[in-house]
PDB file of N, CA, C and O in Angstrom:
ATOM      1  N   MET A1229       5.266 -10.475  -6.262  1.00 57.00           N
ATOM      2  CA  MET A1229       6.351  -9.550  -6.506  1.00 57.00           C
ATOM      3  C   MET A1229       7.169 -10.057  -7.681  1.00 57.00           C
ATOM      4  O   MET A1229       7.549 -11.217  -7.709  1.00 57.00           O
ATOM      5  N   THR A1230       7.435  -9.207  -8.629  1.00 58.00           N
ATOM      6  CA  THR A1230       8.272  -9.567  -9.759  1.00 58.00           C
ATOM      7  C   THR A1230       9.674  -9.026  -9.544  1.00 58.00           C
ATOM      8  O   THR A1230       9.913  -8.232  -8.633  1.00 58.00           O
ATOM      9  N   LYS A1231      10.584  -9.448 -10.393  1.00 65.00           N
ATOM     10  CA  LYS A1231      11.989  -9.053 -10.245  1.00 65.00           C
ATOM     11  C   LYS A1231      12.159  -7.538 -10.242  1.00 65.00           C
ATOM     12  O   LYS A1231      12.968  -7.006  -9.496  1.00 65.00           O
ATOM     13  N   HIS A1232      11.398  -6.852 -11.057  1.00 72.00           N
ATOM     14  CA  HIS A1232      11.533  -5.397 -11.173  1.00 72.00           C
ATOM     15  C   HIS A1232      10.295  -4.679 -10.656  1.00 72.00           C
ATOM     16  O   HIS A1232       9.906  -3.640 -11.176  1.00 72.00           O
ATOM     17  N   ASP A1233       9.681  -5.229  -9.638  1.00 88.00           N
ATOM     18  CA  ASP A1233       8.475  -4.646  -9.050  1.00 88.00           C
ATOM     19  C   ASP A1233       8.805  -3.300  -8.406  1.00 88.00           C
ATOM     20  O   ASP A1233       9.793  -3.181  -7.677  1.00 88.00           O
ATOM     21  N   GLU A1234       7.975  -2.321  -8.674  1.00 93.00           N
ATOM     22  CA  GLU A1234       8.196  -0.976  -8.149  1.00 93.00           C
ATOM     23  C   GLU A1234       7.778  -0.882  -6.683  1.00 93.00           C
ATOM     24  O   GLU A1234       6.735  -1.383  -6.290  1.00 93.00           O
ATOM     25  N   LEU A1235       8.612  -0.239  -5.880  1.00 95.00           N
ATOM     26  CA  LEU A1235       8.268   0.045  -4.493  1.00 95.00           C
ATOM     27  C   LEU A1235       7.638   1.431  -4.425  1.00 95.00           C
ATOM     28  O   LEU A1235       8.218   2.402  -4.894  1.00 95.00           O
ATOM     29  N   LEU A1236       6.443   1.510  -3.863  1.00 97.00           N
ATOM     30  CA  LEU A1236       5.722   2.773  -3.767  1.00 97.00           C
ATOM     31  C   LEU A1236       5.800   3.316  -2.351  1.00 97.00           C
ATOM     32  O   LEU A1236       5.744   2.563  -1.378  1.00 97.00           O
ATOM     33  N   THR A1237       5.889   4.636  -2.247  1.00 96.00           N
ATOM     34  CA  THR A1237       5.806   5.278  -0.940  1.00 96.00           C
ATOM     35  C   THR A1237       4.342   5.298  -0.507  1.00 96.00           C
ATOM     36  O   THR A1237       3.434   5.114  -1.332  1.00 96.00           O
ATOM     37  N   VAL A1238       4.117   5.553   0.756  1.00 96.00           N
ATOM     38  CA  VAL A1238       2.739   5.666   1.246  1.00 96.00           C
ATOM     39  C   VAL A1238       2.026   6.791   0.501  1.00 96.00           C
ATOM     40  O   VAL A1238       0.872   6.650   0.101  1.00 96.00           O
ATOM     41  N   ARG A1239       2.701   7.900   0.267  1.00 96.00           N
ATOM     42  CA  ARG A1239       2.101   9.025  -0.466  1.00 96.00           C
ATOM     43  C   ARG A1239       1.634   8.587  -1.856  1.00 96.00           C
ATOM     44  O   ARG A1239       0.539   8.939  -2.301  1.00 96.00           O
ATOM     45  N   GLN A1240       2.464   7.818  -2.561  1.00 96.00           N
ATOM     46  CA  GLN A1240       2.093   7.338  -3.896  1.00 96.00           C
ATOM     47  C   GLN A1240       0.876   6.421  -3.826  1.00 96.00           C
ATOM     48  O   GLN A1240      -0.009   6.501  -4.683  1.00 96.00           O
ATOM     49  N   VAL A1241       0.834   5.567  -2.825  1.00 96.00           N
ATOM     50  CA  VAL A1241      -0.309   4.662  -2.658  1.00 96.00           C
ATOM     51  C   VAL A1241      -1.571   5.477  -2.392  1.00 96.00           C
ATOM     52  O   VAL A1241      -2.623   5.235  -2.992  1.00 96.00           O
ATOM     53  N   LEU A1242      -1.474   6.467  -1.507  1.00 96.00           N
ATOM     54  CA  LEU A1242      -2.638   7.298  -1.192  1.00 96.00           C
ATOM     55  C   LEU A1242      -3.133   8.027  -2.431  1.00 96.00           C
ATOM     56  O   LEU A1242      -4.344   8.130  -2.657  1.00 96.00           O
ATOM     57  N   ASP A1243      -2.215   8.526  -3.253  1.00 95.00           N
ATOM     58  CA  ASP A1243      -2.601   9.193  -4.502  1.00 95.00           C
ATOM     59  C   ASP A1243      -3.319   8.222  -5.437  1.00 95.00           C
ATOM     60  O   ASP A1243      -4.320   8.567  -6.060  1.00 95.00           O
ATOM     61  N   GLU A1244      -2.812   6.998  -5.541  1.00 94.00           N
ATOM     62  CA  GLU A1244      -3.454   5.991  -6.402  1.00 94.00           C
ATOM     63  C   GLU A1244      -4.838   5.621  -5.897  1.00 94.00           C
ATOM     64  O   GLU A1244      -5.708   5.243  -6.672  1.00 94.00           O
ATOM     65  N   LEU A1245      -5.042   5.714  -4.589  1.00 94.00           N
ATOM     66  CA  LEU A1245      -6.337   5.383  -4.002  1.00 94.00           C
ATOM     67  C   LEU A1245      -7.309   6.559  -4.066  1.00 94.00           C
ATOM     68  O   LEU A1245      -8.407   6.472  -3.523  1.00 94.00           O
ATOM     69  N   GLY A1246      -6.908   7.628  -4.691  1.00 94.00           N
ATOM     70  CA  GLY A1246      -7.812   8.754  -4.909  1.00 94.00           C
ATOM     71  C   GLY A1246      -7.951   9.688  -3.716  1.00 94.00           C
ATOM     72  O   GLY A1246      -9.010  10.273  -3.517  1.00 94.00           O
ATOM     73  N   GLY A1247      -6.905   9.812  -2.935  1.00 87.00           N
ATOM     74  CA  GLY A1247      -6.936  10.786  -1.864  1.00 87.00           C
ATOM     75  C   GLY A1247      -7.352  10.259  -0.507  1.00 87.00           C
ATOM     76  O   GLY A1247      -7.787  11.014   0.352  1.00 87.00           O
ATOM     77  N   VAL A1248      -7.217   8.946  -0.274  1.00 92.00           N
ATOM     78  CA  VAL A1248      -7.468   8.388   1.051  1.00 92.00           C
ATOM     79  C   VAL A1248      -6.478   9.040   2.011  1.00 92.00           C
ATOM     80  O   VAL A1248      -5.320   9.255   1.664  1.00 92.00           O
ATOM     81  N   SER A1249      -6.919   9.354   3.215  1.00 96.00           N
ATOM     82  CA  SER A1249      -6.026  10.019   4.160  1.00 96.00           C
ATOM     83  C   SER A1249      -4.991   9.039   4.704  1.00 96.00           C
ATOM     84  O   SER A1249      -5.226   7.828   4.762  1.00 96.00           O
ATOM     85  N   ARG A1250      -3.863   9.583   5.111  1.00 96.00           N
ATOM     86  CA  ARG A1250      -2.795   8.780   5.705  1.00 96.00           C
ATOM     87  C   ARG A1250      -3.309   8.060   6.952  1.00 96.00           C
ATOM     88  O   ARG A1250      -3.024   6.889   7.173  1.00 96.00           O
ATOM     89  N   ARG A1251      -4.097   8.762   7.745  1.00 97.00           N
ATOM     90  CA  ARG A1251      -4.645   8.172   8.975  1.00 97.00           C
ATOM     91  C   ARG A1251      -5.527   6.962   8.656  1.00 97.00           C
ATOM     92  O   ARG A1251      -5.440   5.923   9.305  1.00 97.00           O
ATOM     93  N   THR A1252      -6.387   7.104   7.642  1.00 97.00           N
ATOM     94  CA  THR A1252      -7.253   5.990   7.242  1.00 97.00           C
ATOM     95  C   THR A1252      -6.421   4.818   6.754  1.00 97.00           C
ATOM     96  O   THR A1252      -6.677   3.666   7.124  1.00 97.00           O
ATOM     97  N   PHE A1253      -5.405   5.089   5.952  1.00 96.00           N
ATOM     98  CA  PHE A1253      -4.549   4.009   5.442  1.00 96.00           C
ATOM     99  C   PHE A1253      -3.886   3.243   6.580  1.00 96.00           C
ATOM    100  O   PHE A1253      -3.893   2.013   6.613  1.00 96.00           O
ATOM    101  N   TYR A1254      -3.337   3.962   7.549  1.00 95.00           N
ATOM    102  CA  TYR A1254      -2.681   3.285   8.672  1.00 95.00           C
ATOM    103  C   TYR A1254      -3.687   2.566   9.568  1.00 95.00           C
ATOM    104  O   TYR A1254      -3.370   1.530  10.154  1.00 95.00           O
ATOM    105  N   ARG A1255      -4.898   3.078   9.653  1.00 97.00           N
ATOM    106  CA  ARG A1255      -5.949   2.373  10.391  1.00 97.00           C
ATOM    107  C   ARG A1255      -6.262   1.057   9.694  1.00 97.00           C
ATOM    108  O   ARG A1255      -6.415   0.015  10.341  1.00 97.00           O
ATOM    109  N   TRP A1256      -6.380   1.089   8.373  1.00 96.00           N
ATOM    110  CA  TRP A1256      -6.597  -0.139   7.607  1.00 96.00           C
ATOM    111  C   TRP A1256      -5.478  -1.140   7.876  1.00 96.00           C
ATOM    112  O   TRP A1256      -5.711  -2.327   8.009  1.00 96.00           O
ATOM    113  N   ARG A1257      -4.236  -0.651   7.935  1.00 95.00           N
ATOM    114  CA  ARG A1257      -3.091  -1.544   8.215  1.00 95.00           C
ATOM    115  C   ARG A1257      -3.218  -2.168   9.593  1.00 95.00           C
ATOM    116  O   ARG A1257      -2.939  -3.357   9.764  1.00 95.00           O
ATOM    117  N   GLU A1258      -3.632  -1.385  10.569  1.00 95.00           N
ATOM    118  CA  GLU A1258      -3.772  -1.893  11.936  1.00 95.00           C
ATOM    119  C   GLU A1258      -4.769  -3.036  12.018  1.00 95.00           C
ATOM    120  O   GLU A1258      -4.576  -3.972  12.791  1.00 95.00           O
ATOM    121  N   ILE A1259      -5.839  -2.964  11.238  1.00 96.00           N
ATOM    122  CA  ILE A1259      -6.875  -3.999  11.296  1.00 96.00           C
ATOM    123  C   ILE A1259      -6.706  -5.059  10.201  1.00 96.00           C
ATOM    124  O   ILE A1259      -7.569  -5.903  10.021  1.00 96.00           O
ATOM    125  N   GLY A1260      -5.586  -4.995   9.472  1.00 93.00           N
ATOM    126  CA  GLY A1260      -5.289  -6.010   8.468  1.00 93.00           C
ATOM    127  C   GLY A1260      -6.081  -5.883   7.181  1.00 93.00           C
ATOM    128  O   GLY A1260      -6.274  -6.865   6.481  1.00 93.00           O
ATOM    129  N   LYS A1261      -6.541  -4.679   6.864  1.00 93.00           N
ATOM    130  CA  LYS A1261      -7.352  -4.465   5.661  1.00 93.00           C
ATOM    131  C   LYS A1261      -6.634  -3.628   4.602  1.00 93.00           C
ATOM    132  O   LYS A1261      -7.271  -2.963   3.802  1.00 93.00           O
ATOM    133  N   ALA A1262      -5.310  -3.649   4.609  1.00 94.00           N
ATOM    134  CA  ALA A1262      -4.524  -2.868   3.653  1.00 94.00           C
ATOM    135  C   ALA A1262      -3.520  -3.799   2.971  1.00 94.00           C
ATOM    136  O   ALA A1262      -3.266  -4.905   3.447  1.00 94.00           O
ATOM    137  N   PRO A1263      -2.947  -3.340   1.856  1.00 93.00           N
ATOM    138  CA  PRO A1263      -1.952  -4.189   1.182  1.00 93.00           C
ATOM    139  C   PRO A1263      -0.723  -4.396   2.066  1.00 93.00           C
ATOM    140  O   PRO A1263      -0.399  -3.559   2.905  1.00 93.00           O
ATOM    141  N   GLU A1264      -0.070  -5.529   1.854  1.00 90.00           N
ATOM    142  CA  GLU A1264       1.166  -5.820   2.584  1.00 90.00           C
ATOM    143  C   GLU A1264       2.210  -4.764   2.255  1.00 90.00           C
ATOM    144  O   GLU A1264       2.226  -4.200   1.172  1.00 90.00           O
ATOM    145  N   GLY A1265       3.090  -4.531   3.189  1.00 93.00           N
ATOM    146  CA  GLY A1265       4.170  -3.574   2.971  1.00 93.00           C
ATOM    147  C   GLY A1265       5.437  -4.050   3.638  1.00 93.00           C
ATOM    148  O   GLY A1265       5.429  -5.025   4.391  1.00 93.00           O
ATOM    149  N   ILE A1266       6.522  -3.375   3.323  1.00 95.00           N
ATOM    150  CA  ILE A1266       7.787  -3.680   3.977  1.00 95.00           C
ATOM    151  C   ILE A1266       8.283  -2.417   4.664  1.00 95.00           C
ATOM    152  O   ILE A1266       8.051  -1.305   4.193  1.00 95.00           O
ATOM    153  N   ARG A1267       8.932  -2.614   5.777  1.00 95.00           N
ATOM    154  CA  ARG A1267       9.489  -1.505   6.546  1.00 95.00           C
ATOM    155  C   ARG A1267      10.980  -1.422   6.207  1.00 95.00           C
ATOM    156  O   ARG A1267      11.707  -2.401   6.352  1.00 95.00           O
ATOM    157  N   LEU A1268      11.423  -0.279   5.727  1.00 96.00           N
ATOM    158  CA  LEU A1268      12.830  -0.076   5.410  1.00 96.00           C
ATOM    159  C   LEU A1268      13.625   0.149   6.693  1.00 96.00           C
ATOM    160  O   LEU A1268      13.051   0.485   7.737  1.00 96.00           O
ATOM    161  N   PRO A1269      14.957   0.004   6.634  1.00 96.00           N
ATOM    162  CA  PRO A1269      15.775   0.221   7.830  1.00 96.00           C
ATOM    163  C   PRO A1269      15.593   1.608   8.459  1.00 96.00           C
ATOM    164  O   PRO A1269      15.735   1.762   9.663  1.00 96.00           O
ATOM    165  N   ASN A1270      15.220   2.600   7.647  1.00 96.00           N
ATOM    166  CA  ASN A1270      15.007   3.948   8.191  1.00 96.00           C
ATOM    167  C   ASN A1270      13.606   4.118   8.778  1.00 96.00           C
ATOM    168  O   ASN A1270      13.238   5.207   9.205  1.00 96.00           O
ATOM    169  N   GLY A1271      12.818   3.036   8.785  1.00 95.00           N
ATOM    170  CA  GLY A1271      11.490   3.074   9.379  1.00 95.00           C
ATOM    171  C   GLY A1271      10.369   3.412   8.416  1.00 95.00           C
ATOM    172  O   GLY A1271       9.197   3.316   8.768  1.00 95.00           O
ATOM    173  N   GLU A1272      10.703   3.811   7.189  1.00 95.00           N
ATOM    174  CA  GLU A1272       9.670   4.152   6.212  1.00 95.00           C
ATOM    175  C   GLU A1272       9.021   2.894   5.655  1.00 95.00           C
ATOM    176  O   GLU A1272       9.651   1.846   5.555  1.00 95.00           O
ATOM    177  N   LEU A1273       7.759   3.026   5.293  1.00 96.00           N
ATOM    178  CA  LEU A1273       6.986   1.922   4.746  1.00 96.00           C
ATOM    179  C   LEU A1273       6.956   2.024   3.228  1.00 96.00           C
ATOM    180  O   LEU A1273       6.801   3.114   2.675  1.00 96.00           O
ATOM    181  N   ARG A1274       7.103   0.890   2.559  1.00 97.00           N
ATOM    182  CA  ARG A1274       6.977   0.817   1.108  1.00 97.00           C
ATOM    183  C   ARG A1274       6.028  -0.320   0.766  1.00 97.00           C
ATOM    184  O   ARG A1274       5.990  -1.344   1.442  1.00 97.00           O
ATOM    185  N   ILE A1275       5.283  -0.120  -0.316  1.00 97.00           N
ATOM    186  CA  ILE A1275       4.322  -1.112  -0.796  1.00 97.00           C
ATOM    187  C   ILE A1275       4.731  -1.499  -2.215  1.00 97.00           C
ATOM    188  O   ILE A1275       4.916  -0.625  -3.067  1.00 97.00           O
ATOM    189  N   TYR A1276       4.865  -2.800  -2.458  1.00 96.00           N
ATOM    190  CA  TYR A1276       5.130  -3.236  -3.834  1.00 96.00           C
ATOM    191  C   TYR A1276       3.887  -2.982  -4.676  1.00 96.00           C
ATOM    192  O   TYR A1276       2.768  -3.232  -4.242  1.00 96.00           O
ATOM    193  N   ARG A1277       4.117  -2.485  -5.893  1.00 95.00           N
ATOM    194  CA  ARG A1277       2.995  -2.209  -6.801  1.00 95.00           C
ATOM    195  C   ARG A1277       2.165  -3.475  -7.029  1.00 95.00           C
ATOM    196  O   ARG A1277       0.944  -3.407  -7.053  1.00 95.00           O
ATOM    197  N   SER A1278       2.811  -4.621  -7.153  1.00 95.00           N
ATOM    198  CA  SER A1278       2.066  -5.867  -7.389  1.00 95.00           C
ATOM    199  C   SER A1278       1.169  -6.190  -6.194  1.00 95.00           C
ATOM    200  O   SER A1278       0.059  -6.697  -6.374  1.00 95.00           O
ATOM    201  N   ASP A1279       1.625  -5.899  -4.964  1.00 95.00           N
ATOM    202  CA  ASP A1279       0.790  -6.128  -3.785  1.00 95.00           C
ATOM    203  C   ASP A1279      -0.400  -5.180  -3.765  1.00 95.00           C
ATOM    204  O   ASP A1279      -1.508  -5.569  -3.408  1.00 95.00           O
ATOM    205  N   LEU A1280      -0.166  -3.925  -4.147  1.00 96.00           N
ATOM    206  CA  LEU A1280      -1.259  -2.951  -4.215  1.00 96.00           C
ATOM    207  C   LEU A1280      -2.285  -3.390  -5.255  1.00 96.00           C
ATOM    208  O   LEU A1280      -3.490  -3.394  -4.988  1.00 96.00           O
ATOM    209  N   ASN A1281      -1.806  -3.804  -6.425  1.00 95.00           N
ATOM    210  CA  ASN A1281      -2.725  -4.235  -7.484  1.00 95.00           C
ATOM    211  C   ASN A1281      -3.520  -5.466  -7.066  1.00 95.00           C
ATOM    212  O   ASN A1281      -4.722  -5.555  -7.327  1.00 95.00           O
ATOM    213  N   ALA A1282      -2.856  -6.428  -6.416  1.00 94.00           N
ATOM    214  CA  ALA A1282      -3.548  -7.637  -5.961  1.00 94.00           C
ATOM    215  C   ALA A1282      -4.593  -7.279  -4.905  1.00 94.00           C
ATOM    216  O   ALA A1282      -5.698  -7.834  -4.907  1.00 94.00           O
ATOM    217  N   TRP A1283      -4.263  -6.368  -4.007  1.00 95.00           N
ATOM    218  CA  TRP A1283      -5.199  -5.931  -2.964  1.00 95.00           C
ATOM    219  C   TRP A1283      -6.417  -5.257  -3.596  1.00 95.00           C
ATOM    220  O   TRP A1283      -7.548  -5.548  -3.227  1.00 95.00           O
ATOM    221  N   LEU A1284      -6.171  -4.375  -4.575  1.00 94.00           N
ATOM    222  CA  LEU A1284      -7.283  -3.697  -5.240  1.00 94.00           C
ATOM    223  C   LEU A1284      -8.171  -4.707  -5.974  1.00 94.00           C
ATOM    224  O   LEU A1284      -9.391  -4.595  -5.953  1.00 94.00           O
ATOM    225  N   GLU A1285      -7.549  -5.700  -6.605  1.00 95.00           N
ATOM    226  CA  GLU A1285      -8.329  -6.724  -7.312  1.00 95.00           C
ATOM    227  C   GLU A1285      -9.177  -7.535  -6.332  1.00 95.00           C
ATOM    228  O   GLU A1285     -10.305  -7.883  -6.633  1.00 95.00           O
ATOM    229  N   SER A1286      -8.630  -7.811  -5.153  1.00 94.00           N
ATOM    230  CA  SER A1286      -9.399  -8.567  -4.156  1.00 94.00           C
ATOM    231  C   SER A1286     -10.613  -7.746  -3.679  1.00 94.00           C
ATOM    232  O   SER A1286     -11.658  -8.312  -3.395  1.00 94.00           O
ATOM    233  N   LEU A1287     -10.461  -6.433  -3.618  1.00 91.00           N
ATOM    234  CA  LEU A1287     -11.591  -5.576  -3.234  1.00 91.00           C
ATOM    235  C   LEU A1287     -12.661  -5.588  -4.335  1.00 91.00           C
ATOM    236  O   LEU A1287     -13.853  -5.643  -4.034  1.00 91.00           O
ATOM    237  N   ARG A1288     -12.217  -5.561  -5.588  1.00 90.00           N
ATOM    238  CA  ARG A1288     -13.158  -5.606  -6.712  1.00 90.00           C
ATOM    239  C   ARG A1288     -13.928  -6.930  -6.709  1.00 90.00           C
ATOM    240  O   ARG A1288     -15.128  -6.966  -6.948  1.00 90.00           O
ATOM    241  N   SER A1289     -13.210  -8.010  -6.461  1.00 90.00           N
ATOM    242  CA  SER A1289     -13.827  -9.336  -6.463  1.00 90.00           C
ATOM    243  C   SER A1289     -14.849  -9.490  -5.339  1.00 90.00           C
ATOM    244  O   SER A1289     -15.860 -10.160  -5.489  1.00 90.00           O
ATOM    245  N   ALA A1290     -14.559  -8.862  -4.197  1.00 85.00           N
ATOM    246  CA  ALA A1290     -15.451  -8.970  -3.045  1.00 85.00           C
ATOM    247  C   ALA A1290     -16.686  -8.088  -3.178  1.00 85.00           C
ATOM    248  O   ALA A1290     -17.680  -8.320  -2.507  1.00 85.00           O
ATOM    249  N   ALA A1291     -16.620  -7.100  -4.065  1.00 77.00           N
ATOM    250  CA  ALA A1291     -17.743  -6.160  -4.210  1.00 77.00           C
ATOM    251  C   ALA A1291     -18.899  -6.752  -4.973  1.00 77.00           C
ATOM    252  O   ALA A1291     -18.847  -7.655  -5.690  1.00 77.00           O
TER     253      ALA A1291
END
């Protein structure tokens, strides 16, 4: 995470992933196969862009 790292909504993350369903994304989170996120006080989930990028890079490396 950098000082000015962007916080993405789940919708933004799903769009970046090319249309993965919300259900699939949350299933990945349940089994520990999704990028780290933070829960806001209102209960919404946010993902730092740097965490999303690192997660995507780890998938590329494993392929």
